[in-house]
mmCIF file of C-alpha atoms in Angstrom:
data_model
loop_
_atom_site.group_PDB
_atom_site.id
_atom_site.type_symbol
_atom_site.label_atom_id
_atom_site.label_comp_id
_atom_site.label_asym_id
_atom_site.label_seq_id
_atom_site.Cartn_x
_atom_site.Cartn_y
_atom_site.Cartn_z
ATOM 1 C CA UNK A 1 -6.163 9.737 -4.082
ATOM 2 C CA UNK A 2 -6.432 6.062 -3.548
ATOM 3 C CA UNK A 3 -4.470 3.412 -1.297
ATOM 4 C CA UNK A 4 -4.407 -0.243 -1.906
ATOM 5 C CA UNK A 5 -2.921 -2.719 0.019
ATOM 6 C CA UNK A 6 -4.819 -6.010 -0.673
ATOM 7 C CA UNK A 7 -2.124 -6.548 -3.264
ATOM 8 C CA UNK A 8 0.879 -4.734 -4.369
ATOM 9 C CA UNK A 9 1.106 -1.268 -2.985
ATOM 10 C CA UNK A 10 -0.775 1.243 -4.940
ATOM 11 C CA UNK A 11 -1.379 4.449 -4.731
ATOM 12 C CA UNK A 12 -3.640 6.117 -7.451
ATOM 13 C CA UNK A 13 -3.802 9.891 -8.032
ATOM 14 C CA UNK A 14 -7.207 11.608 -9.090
ATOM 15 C CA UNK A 15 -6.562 10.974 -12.652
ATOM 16 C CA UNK A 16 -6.702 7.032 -12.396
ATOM 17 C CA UNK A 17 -2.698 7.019 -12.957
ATOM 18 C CA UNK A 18 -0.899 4.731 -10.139
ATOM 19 C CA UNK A 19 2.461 5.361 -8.633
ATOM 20 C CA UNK A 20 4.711 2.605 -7.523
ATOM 21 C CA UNK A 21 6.885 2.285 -4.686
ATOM 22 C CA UNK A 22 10.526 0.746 -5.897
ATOM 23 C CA UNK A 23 12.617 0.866 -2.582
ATOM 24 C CA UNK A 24 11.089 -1.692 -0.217
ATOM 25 C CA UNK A 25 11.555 -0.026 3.206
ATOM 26 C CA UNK A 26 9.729 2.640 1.713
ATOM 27 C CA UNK A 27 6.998 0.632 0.580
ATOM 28 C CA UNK A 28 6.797 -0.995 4.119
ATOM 29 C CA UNK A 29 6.651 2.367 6.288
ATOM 30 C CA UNK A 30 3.657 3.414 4.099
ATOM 31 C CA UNK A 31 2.321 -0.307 4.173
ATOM 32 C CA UNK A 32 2.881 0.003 7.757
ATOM 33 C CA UNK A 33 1.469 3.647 8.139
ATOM 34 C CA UNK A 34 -1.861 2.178 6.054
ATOM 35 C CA UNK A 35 -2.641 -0.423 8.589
ATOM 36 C CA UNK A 36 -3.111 2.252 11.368
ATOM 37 C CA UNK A 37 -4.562 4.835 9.496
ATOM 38 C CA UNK A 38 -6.159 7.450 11.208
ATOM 39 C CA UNK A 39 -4.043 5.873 14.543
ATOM 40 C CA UNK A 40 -0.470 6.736 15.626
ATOM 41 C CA UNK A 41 2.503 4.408 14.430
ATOM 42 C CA UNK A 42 5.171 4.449 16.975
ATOM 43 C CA UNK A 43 8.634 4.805 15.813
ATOM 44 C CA UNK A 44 9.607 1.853 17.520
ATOM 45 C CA UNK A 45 7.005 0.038 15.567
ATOM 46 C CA UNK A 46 8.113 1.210 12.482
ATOM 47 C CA UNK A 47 11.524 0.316 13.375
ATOM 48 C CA UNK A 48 10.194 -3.350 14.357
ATOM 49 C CA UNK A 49 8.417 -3.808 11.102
ATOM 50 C CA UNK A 50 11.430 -2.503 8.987
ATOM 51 C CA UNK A 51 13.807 -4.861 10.523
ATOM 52 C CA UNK A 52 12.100 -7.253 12.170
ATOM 53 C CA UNK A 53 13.742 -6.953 16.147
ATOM 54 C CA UNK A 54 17.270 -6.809 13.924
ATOM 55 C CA UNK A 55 17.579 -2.333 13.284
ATOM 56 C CA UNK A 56 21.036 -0.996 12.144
ATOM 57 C CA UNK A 57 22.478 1.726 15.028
ATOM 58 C CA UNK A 58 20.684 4.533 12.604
ATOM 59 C CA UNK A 59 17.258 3.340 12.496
ATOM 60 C CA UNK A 60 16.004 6.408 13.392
ATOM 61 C CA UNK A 61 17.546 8.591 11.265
ATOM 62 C CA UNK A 62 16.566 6.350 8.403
ATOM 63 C CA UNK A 63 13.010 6.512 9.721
ATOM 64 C CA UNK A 64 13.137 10.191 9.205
ATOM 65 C CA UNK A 65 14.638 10.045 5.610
ATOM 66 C CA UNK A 66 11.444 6.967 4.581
ATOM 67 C CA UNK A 67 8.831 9.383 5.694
ATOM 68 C CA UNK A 68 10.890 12.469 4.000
ATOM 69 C CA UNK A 69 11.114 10.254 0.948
ATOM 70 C CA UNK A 70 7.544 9.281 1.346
ATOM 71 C CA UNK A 71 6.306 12.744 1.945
ATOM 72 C CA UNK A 72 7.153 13.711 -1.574
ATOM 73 C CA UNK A 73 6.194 10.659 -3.027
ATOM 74 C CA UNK A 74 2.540 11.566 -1.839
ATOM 75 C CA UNK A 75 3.153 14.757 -3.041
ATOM 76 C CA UNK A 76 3.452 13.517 -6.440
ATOM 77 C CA UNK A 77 0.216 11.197 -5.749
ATOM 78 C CA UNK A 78 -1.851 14.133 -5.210
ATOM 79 C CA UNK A 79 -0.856 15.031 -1.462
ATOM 80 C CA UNK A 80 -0.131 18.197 -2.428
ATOM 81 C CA UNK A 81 -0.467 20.277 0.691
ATOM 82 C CA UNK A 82 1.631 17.388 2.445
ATOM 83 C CA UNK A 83 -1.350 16.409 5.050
ATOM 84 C CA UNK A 84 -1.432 12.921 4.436
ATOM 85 C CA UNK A 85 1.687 11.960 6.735
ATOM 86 C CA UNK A 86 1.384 13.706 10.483
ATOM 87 C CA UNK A 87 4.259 14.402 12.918
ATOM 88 C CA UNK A 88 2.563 13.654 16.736
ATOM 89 C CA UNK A 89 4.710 13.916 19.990
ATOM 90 C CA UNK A 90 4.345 10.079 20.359
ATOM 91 C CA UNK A 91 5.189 9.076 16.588
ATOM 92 C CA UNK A 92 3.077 9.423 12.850
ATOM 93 C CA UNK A 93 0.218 9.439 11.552
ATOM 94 C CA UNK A 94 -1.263 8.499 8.273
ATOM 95 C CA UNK A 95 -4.421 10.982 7.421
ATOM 96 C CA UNK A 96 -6.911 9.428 4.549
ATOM 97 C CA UNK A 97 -8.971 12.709 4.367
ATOM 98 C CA UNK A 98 -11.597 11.287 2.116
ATOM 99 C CA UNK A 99 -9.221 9.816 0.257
ATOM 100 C CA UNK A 100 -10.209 5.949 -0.424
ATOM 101 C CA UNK A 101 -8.640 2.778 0.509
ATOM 102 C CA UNK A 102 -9.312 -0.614 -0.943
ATOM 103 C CA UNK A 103 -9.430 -2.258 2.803
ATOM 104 C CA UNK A 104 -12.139 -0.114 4.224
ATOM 105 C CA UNK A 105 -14.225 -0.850 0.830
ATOM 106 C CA UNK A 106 -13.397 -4.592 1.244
ATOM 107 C CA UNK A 107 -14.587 -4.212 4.982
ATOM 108 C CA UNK A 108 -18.071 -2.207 3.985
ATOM 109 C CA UNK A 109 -18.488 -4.650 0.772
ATOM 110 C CA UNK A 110 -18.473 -7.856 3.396
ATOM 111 C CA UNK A 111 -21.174 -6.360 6.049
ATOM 112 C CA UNK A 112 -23.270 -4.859 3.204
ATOM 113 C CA UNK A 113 -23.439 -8.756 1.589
ATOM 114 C CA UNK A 114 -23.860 -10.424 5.132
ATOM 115 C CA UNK A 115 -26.609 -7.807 5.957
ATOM 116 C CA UNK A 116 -28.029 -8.841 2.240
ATOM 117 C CA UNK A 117 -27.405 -12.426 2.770
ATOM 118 C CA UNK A 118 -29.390 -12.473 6.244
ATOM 119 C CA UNK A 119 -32.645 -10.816 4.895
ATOM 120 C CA UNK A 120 -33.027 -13.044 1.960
ATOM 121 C CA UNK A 121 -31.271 -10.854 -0.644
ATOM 122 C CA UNK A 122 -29.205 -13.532 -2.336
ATOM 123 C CA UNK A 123 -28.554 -11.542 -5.300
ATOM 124 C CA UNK A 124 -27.629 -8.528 -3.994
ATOM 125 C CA UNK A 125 -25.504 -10.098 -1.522
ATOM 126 C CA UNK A 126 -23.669 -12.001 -4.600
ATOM 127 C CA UNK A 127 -22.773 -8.375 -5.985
ATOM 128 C CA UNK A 128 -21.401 -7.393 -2.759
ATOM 129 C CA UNK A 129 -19.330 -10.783 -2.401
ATOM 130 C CA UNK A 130 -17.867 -10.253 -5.467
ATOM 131 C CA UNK A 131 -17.196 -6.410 -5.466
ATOM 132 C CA UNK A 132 -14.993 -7.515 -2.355
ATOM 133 C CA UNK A 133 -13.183 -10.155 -3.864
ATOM 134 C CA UNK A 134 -12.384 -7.841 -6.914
ATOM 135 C CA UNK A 135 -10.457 -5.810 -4.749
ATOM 136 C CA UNK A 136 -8.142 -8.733 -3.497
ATOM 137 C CA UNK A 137 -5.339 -8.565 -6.203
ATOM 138 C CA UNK A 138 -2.829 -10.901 -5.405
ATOM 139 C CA UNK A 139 -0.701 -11.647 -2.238
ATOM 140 C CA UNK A 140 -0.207 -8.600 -0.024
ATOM 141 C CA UNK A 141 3.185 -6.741 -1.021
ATOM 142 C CA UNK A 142 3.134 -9.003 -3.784
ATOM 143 C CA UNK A 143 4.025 -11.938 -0.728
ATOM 144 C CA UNK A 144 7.152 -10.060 0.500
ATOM 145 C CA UNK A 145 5.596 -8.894 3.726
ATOM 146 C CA UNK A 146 7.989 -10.751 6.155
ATOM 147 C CA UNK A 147 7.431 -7.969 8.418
ATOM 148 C CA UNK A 148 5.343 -9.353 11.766
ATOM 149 C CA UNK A 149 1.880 -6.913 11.702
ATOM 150 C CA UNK A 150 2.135 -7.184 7.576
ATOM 151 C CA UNK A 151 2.432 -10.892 7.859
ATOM 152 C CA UNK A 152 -0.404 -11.256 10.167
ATOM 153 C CA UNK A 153 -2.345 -8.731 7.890
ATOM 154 C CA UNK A 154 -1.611 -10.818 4.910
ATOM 155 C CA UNK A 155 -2.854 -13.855 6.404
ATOM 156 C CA UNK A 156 -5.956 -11.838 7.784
ATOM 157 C CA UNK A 157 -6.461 -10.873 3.978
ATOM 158 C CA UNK A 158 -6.578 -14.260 2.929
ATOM 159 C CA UNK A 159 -8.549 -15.528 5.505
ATOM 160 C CA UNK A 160 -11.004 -13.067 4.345
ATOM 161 C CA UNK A 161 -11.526 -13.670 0.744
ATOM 162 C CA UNK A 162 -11.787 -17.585 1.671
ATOM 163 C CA UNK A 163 -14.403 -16.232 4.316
ATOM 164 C CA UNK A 164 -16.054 -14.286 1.206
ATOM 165 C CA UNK A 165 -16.020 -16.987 -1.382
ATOM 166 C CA UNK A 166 -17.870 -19.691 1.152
ATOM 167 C CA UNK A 167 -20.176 -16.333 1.691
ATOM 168 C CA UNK A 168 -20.909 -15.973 -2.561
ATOM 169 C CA UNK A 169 -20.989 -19.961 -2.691
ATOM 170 C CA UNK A 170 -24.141 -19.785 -0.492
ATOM 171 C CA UNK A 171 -25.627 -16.911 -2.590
ATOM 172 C CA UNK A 172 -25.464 -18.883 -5.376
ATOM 173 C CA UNK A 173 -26.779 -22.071 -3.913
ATOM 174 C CA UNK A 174 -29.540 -20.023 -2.747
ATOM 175 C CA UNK A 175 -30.277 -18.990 -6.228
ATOM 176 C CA UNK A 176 -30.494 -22.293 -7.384
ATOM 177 C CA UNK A 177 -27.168 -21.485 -9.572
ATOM 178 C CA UNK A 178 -26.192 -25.254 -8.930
ATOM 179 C CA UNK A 179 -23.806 -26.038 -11.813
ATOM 180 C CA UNK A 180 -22.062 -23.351 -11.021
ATOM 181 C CA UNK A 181 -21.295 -23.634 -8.041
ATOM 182 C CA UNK A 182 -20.039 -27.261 -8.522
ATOM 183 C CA UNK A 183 -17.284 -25.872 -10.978
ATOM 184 C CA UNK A 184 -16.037 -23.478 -8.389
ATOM 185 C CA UNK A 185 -16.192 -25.897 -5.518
ATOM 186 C CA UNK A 186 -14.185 -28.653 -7.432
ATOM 187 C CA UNK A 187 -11.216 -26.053 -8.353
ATOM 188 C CA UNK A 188 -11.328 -24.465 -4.800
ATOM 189 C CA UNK A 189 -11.422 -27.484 -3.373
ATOM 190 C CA UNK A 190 -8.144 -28.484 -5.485
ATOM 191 C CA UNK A 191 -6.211 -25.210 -4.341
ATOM 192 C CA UNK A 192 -7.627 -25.317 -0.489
ATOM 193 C CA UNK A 193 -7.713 -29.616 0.192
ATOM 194 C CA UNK A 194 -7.594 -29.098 3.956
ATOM 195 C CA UNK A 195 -10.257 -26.519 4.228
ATOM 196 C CA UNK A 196 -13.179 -28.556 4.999
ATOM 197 C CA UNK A 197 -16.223 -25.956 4.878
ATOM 198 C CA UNK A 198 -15.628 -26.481 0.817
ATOM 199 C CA UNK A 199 -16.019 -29.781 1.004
ATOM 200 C CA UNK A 200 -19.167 -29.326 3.227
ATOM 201 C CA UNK A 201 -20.629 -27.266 0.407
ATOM 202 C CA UNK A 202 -20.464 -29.715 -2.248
ATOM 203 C CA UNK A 203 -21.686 -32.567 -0.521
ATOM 204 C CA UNK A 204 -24.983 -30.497 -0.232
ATOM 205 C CA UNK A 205 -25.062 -28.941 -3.754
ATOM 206 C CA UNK A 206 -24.344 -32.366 -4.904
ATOM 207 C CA UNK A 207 -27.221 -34.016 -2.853
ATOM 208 C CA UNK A 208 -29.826 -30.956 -3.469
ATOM 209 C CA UNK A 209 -28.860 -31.667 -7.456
ATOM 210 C CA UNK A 210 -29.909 -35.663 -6.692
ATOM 211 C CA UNK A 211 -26.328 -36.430 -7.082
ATOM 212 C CA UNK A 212 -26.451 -38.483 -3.551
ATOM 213 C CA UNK A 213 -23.674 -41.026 -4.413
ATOM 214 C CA UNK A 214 -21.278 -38.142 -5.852
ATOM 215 C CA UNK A 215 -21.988 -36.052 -2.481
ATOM 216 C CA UNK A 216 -20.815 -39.214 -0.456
ATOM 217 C CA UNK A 217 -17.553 -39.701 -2.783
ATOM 218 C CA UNK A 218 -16.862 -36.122 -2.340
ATOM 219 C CA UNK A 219 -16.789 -37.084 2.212
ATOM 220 C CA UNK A 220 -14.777 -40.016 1.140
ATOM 221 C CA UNK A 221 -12.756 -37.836 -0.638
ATOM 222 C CA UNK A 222 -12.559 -35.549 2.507
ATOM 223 C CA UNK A 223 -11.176 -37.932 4.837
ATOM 224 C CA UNK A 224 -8.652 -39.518 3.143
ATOM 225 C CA UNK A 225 -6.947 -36.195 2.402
ATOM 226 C CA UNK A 226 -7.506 -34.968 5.941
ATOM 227 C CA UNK A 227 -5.984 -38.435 7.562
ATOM 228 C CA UNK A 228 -3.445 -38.610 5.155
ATOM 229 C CA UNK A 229 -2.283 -35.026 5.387
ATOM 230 C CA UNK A 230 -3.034 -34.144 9.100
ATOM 231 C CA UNK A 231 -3.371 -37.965 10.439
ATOM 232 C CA UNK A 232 -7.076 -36.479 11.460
ATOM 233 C CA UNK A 233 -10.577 -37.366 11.026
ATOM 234 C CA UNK A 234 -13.686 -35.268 8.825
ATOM 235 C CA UNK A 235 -15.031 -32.596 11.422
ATOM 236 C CA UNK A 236 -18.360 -32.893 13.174
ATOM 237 C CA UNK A 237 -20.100 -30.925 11.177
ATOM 238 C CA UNK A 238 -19.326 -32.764 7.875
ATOM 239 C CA UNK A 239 -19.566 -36.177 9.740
ATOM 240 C CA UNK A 240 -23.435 -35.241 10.253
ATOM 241 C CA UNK A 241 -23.832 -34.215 7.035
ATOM 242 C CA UNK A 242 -22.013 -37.386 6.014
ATOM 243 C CA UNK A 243 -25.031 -39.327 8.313
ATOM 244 C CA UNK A 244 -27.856 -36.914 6.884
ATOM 245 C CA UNK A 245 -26.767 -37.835 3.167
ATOM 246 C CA UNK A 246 -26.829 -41.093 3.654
ATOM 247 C CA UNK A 247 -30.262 -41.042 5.214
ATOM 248 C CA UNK A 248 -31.652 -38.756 3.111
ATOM 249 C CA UNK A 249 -32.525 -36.519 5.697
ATOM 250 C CA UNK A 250 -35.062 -33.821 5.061
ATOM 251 C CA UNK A 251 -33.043 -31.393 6.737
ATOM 252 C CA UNK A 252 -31.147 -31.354 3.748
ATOM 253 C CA UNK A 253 -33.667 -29.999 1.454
ATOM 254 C CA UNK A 254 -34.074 -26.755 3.760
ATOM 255 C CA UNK A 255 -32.195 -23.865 2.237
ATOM 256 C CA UNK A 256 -28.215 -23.154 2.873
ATOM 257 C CA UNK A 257 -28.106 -20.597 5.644
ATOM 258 C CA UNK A 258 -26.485 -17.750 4.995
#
């Protein structure tokens, strides 16, 4: 069996076939029960991320009919001795047992590129980056999770893969894959226009591809959005880097740091 979360809610049997969750509560107890696997889930937080600090008097006894509901739906997933779901005195538990789950491989895909990415292993870094951003599907619960520790998950997710494509824009710049990276830059830059570490990384593309007066448009760029938007100015950091283009710094031809 397989879980995934960084997405819609998946769960794939042994034979590659996924099954589907249709009811949403249902979706959200196992959602819930995913994000504390191998850790107890309280029924009182499983009642708070159902209904959000609003439960119905029979929140509990729906509880119990979700994880009934669930149990065979595992079942059907490949669960078939029913070990995947745990009663405990204190509330449930959600056993992987070797089965796999796209979060975990995200997590291990991320340190094995940053441990790549420190000793000089650009390119095998880059494969790491991107076997983690493969995983990413889409919004998590296809953007329905309203619920508060699915919310905060989902913007934890996000946070992430931004986190991992500044990570495989620096493997690439350290490859010398300069074009490249300018493409992606330019459209992330278009879909993320207040995130300024983007803007940071063209400037010195641009100026390492003796494209000084392009780098300096692309600050320009920077601070009008950022005034105009948040009524604030560039950061440090890309105010220096402003200064070191326009000086021509030599610090600039050193390589990105990972």
């Amino acid at each position: 069996m397989r879980y995934a979360l960084l997405g819609p809610l998946l769960v794939t049997d042994d034979r590659g076939t996924p099954h589907v969750l249709s009811a949403p509560k249902m979706e959200l107890t196992l959602a819930t029960l995913l994000l504390a696997a191998g850790r107890v889930t309280t029924k009182e937080q499983l009642i708070a991320e159902l209904w959000s600090g609003e439960p119905p008097r029979r929140a509990s006894a729906a509880v119990h009919v979700y994880l009934s509901q669930l149990r065979k739906f595992l079942a059907a997933a490949g669960d078939h001795e029913g070990r995947a779901i745990v009663t405990k005195p204190s509330g449930y538990l959600l056993r992987l047992d070797g089965a796999g789950y796209d979060v975990h491989d995200f997590q291990a895909h991320m340190r094995t590129g940053r441990e790549h990415q420190h000793a000089g292993r650009h390119e095998a870094a880059l494969d790491s980056f991107e076997s983690a951003l493969l995983l990413v599907r889409g919004p998590v619960l296809d953007g329905s999770a309203e619920a508060p520790g699915l919310s905060a998950f989902a913007t934890w997710v996000e946070e992430e893969r931004l986190d991992c494509l500044e990570l495989s824009v620096e493997a690439r710049t350290a490859l010398g894959r300069h074009r490249e990276v300018v493409s992606l830059l330019t459209g992330l830059i278009a879909q993320y226009p207040l995130r300024e570490s983007f803007y940071r990384q063209l400037m010195l593309v641009l100026y390492r591809s003796e494209r000084q007066a392009e780098a300096l448009r692309v600050f320009h760029s920077a601070q009008r959005v950022l005034r105009s938007e948040l009524g604030l100015e560039p950061c440090r950091s890309l105010r220096r880097l402003h200064q070191a283009i326009l000086t021509s710094d030599q610090v600039l031809d050193l390589p990105l740091a990972g």
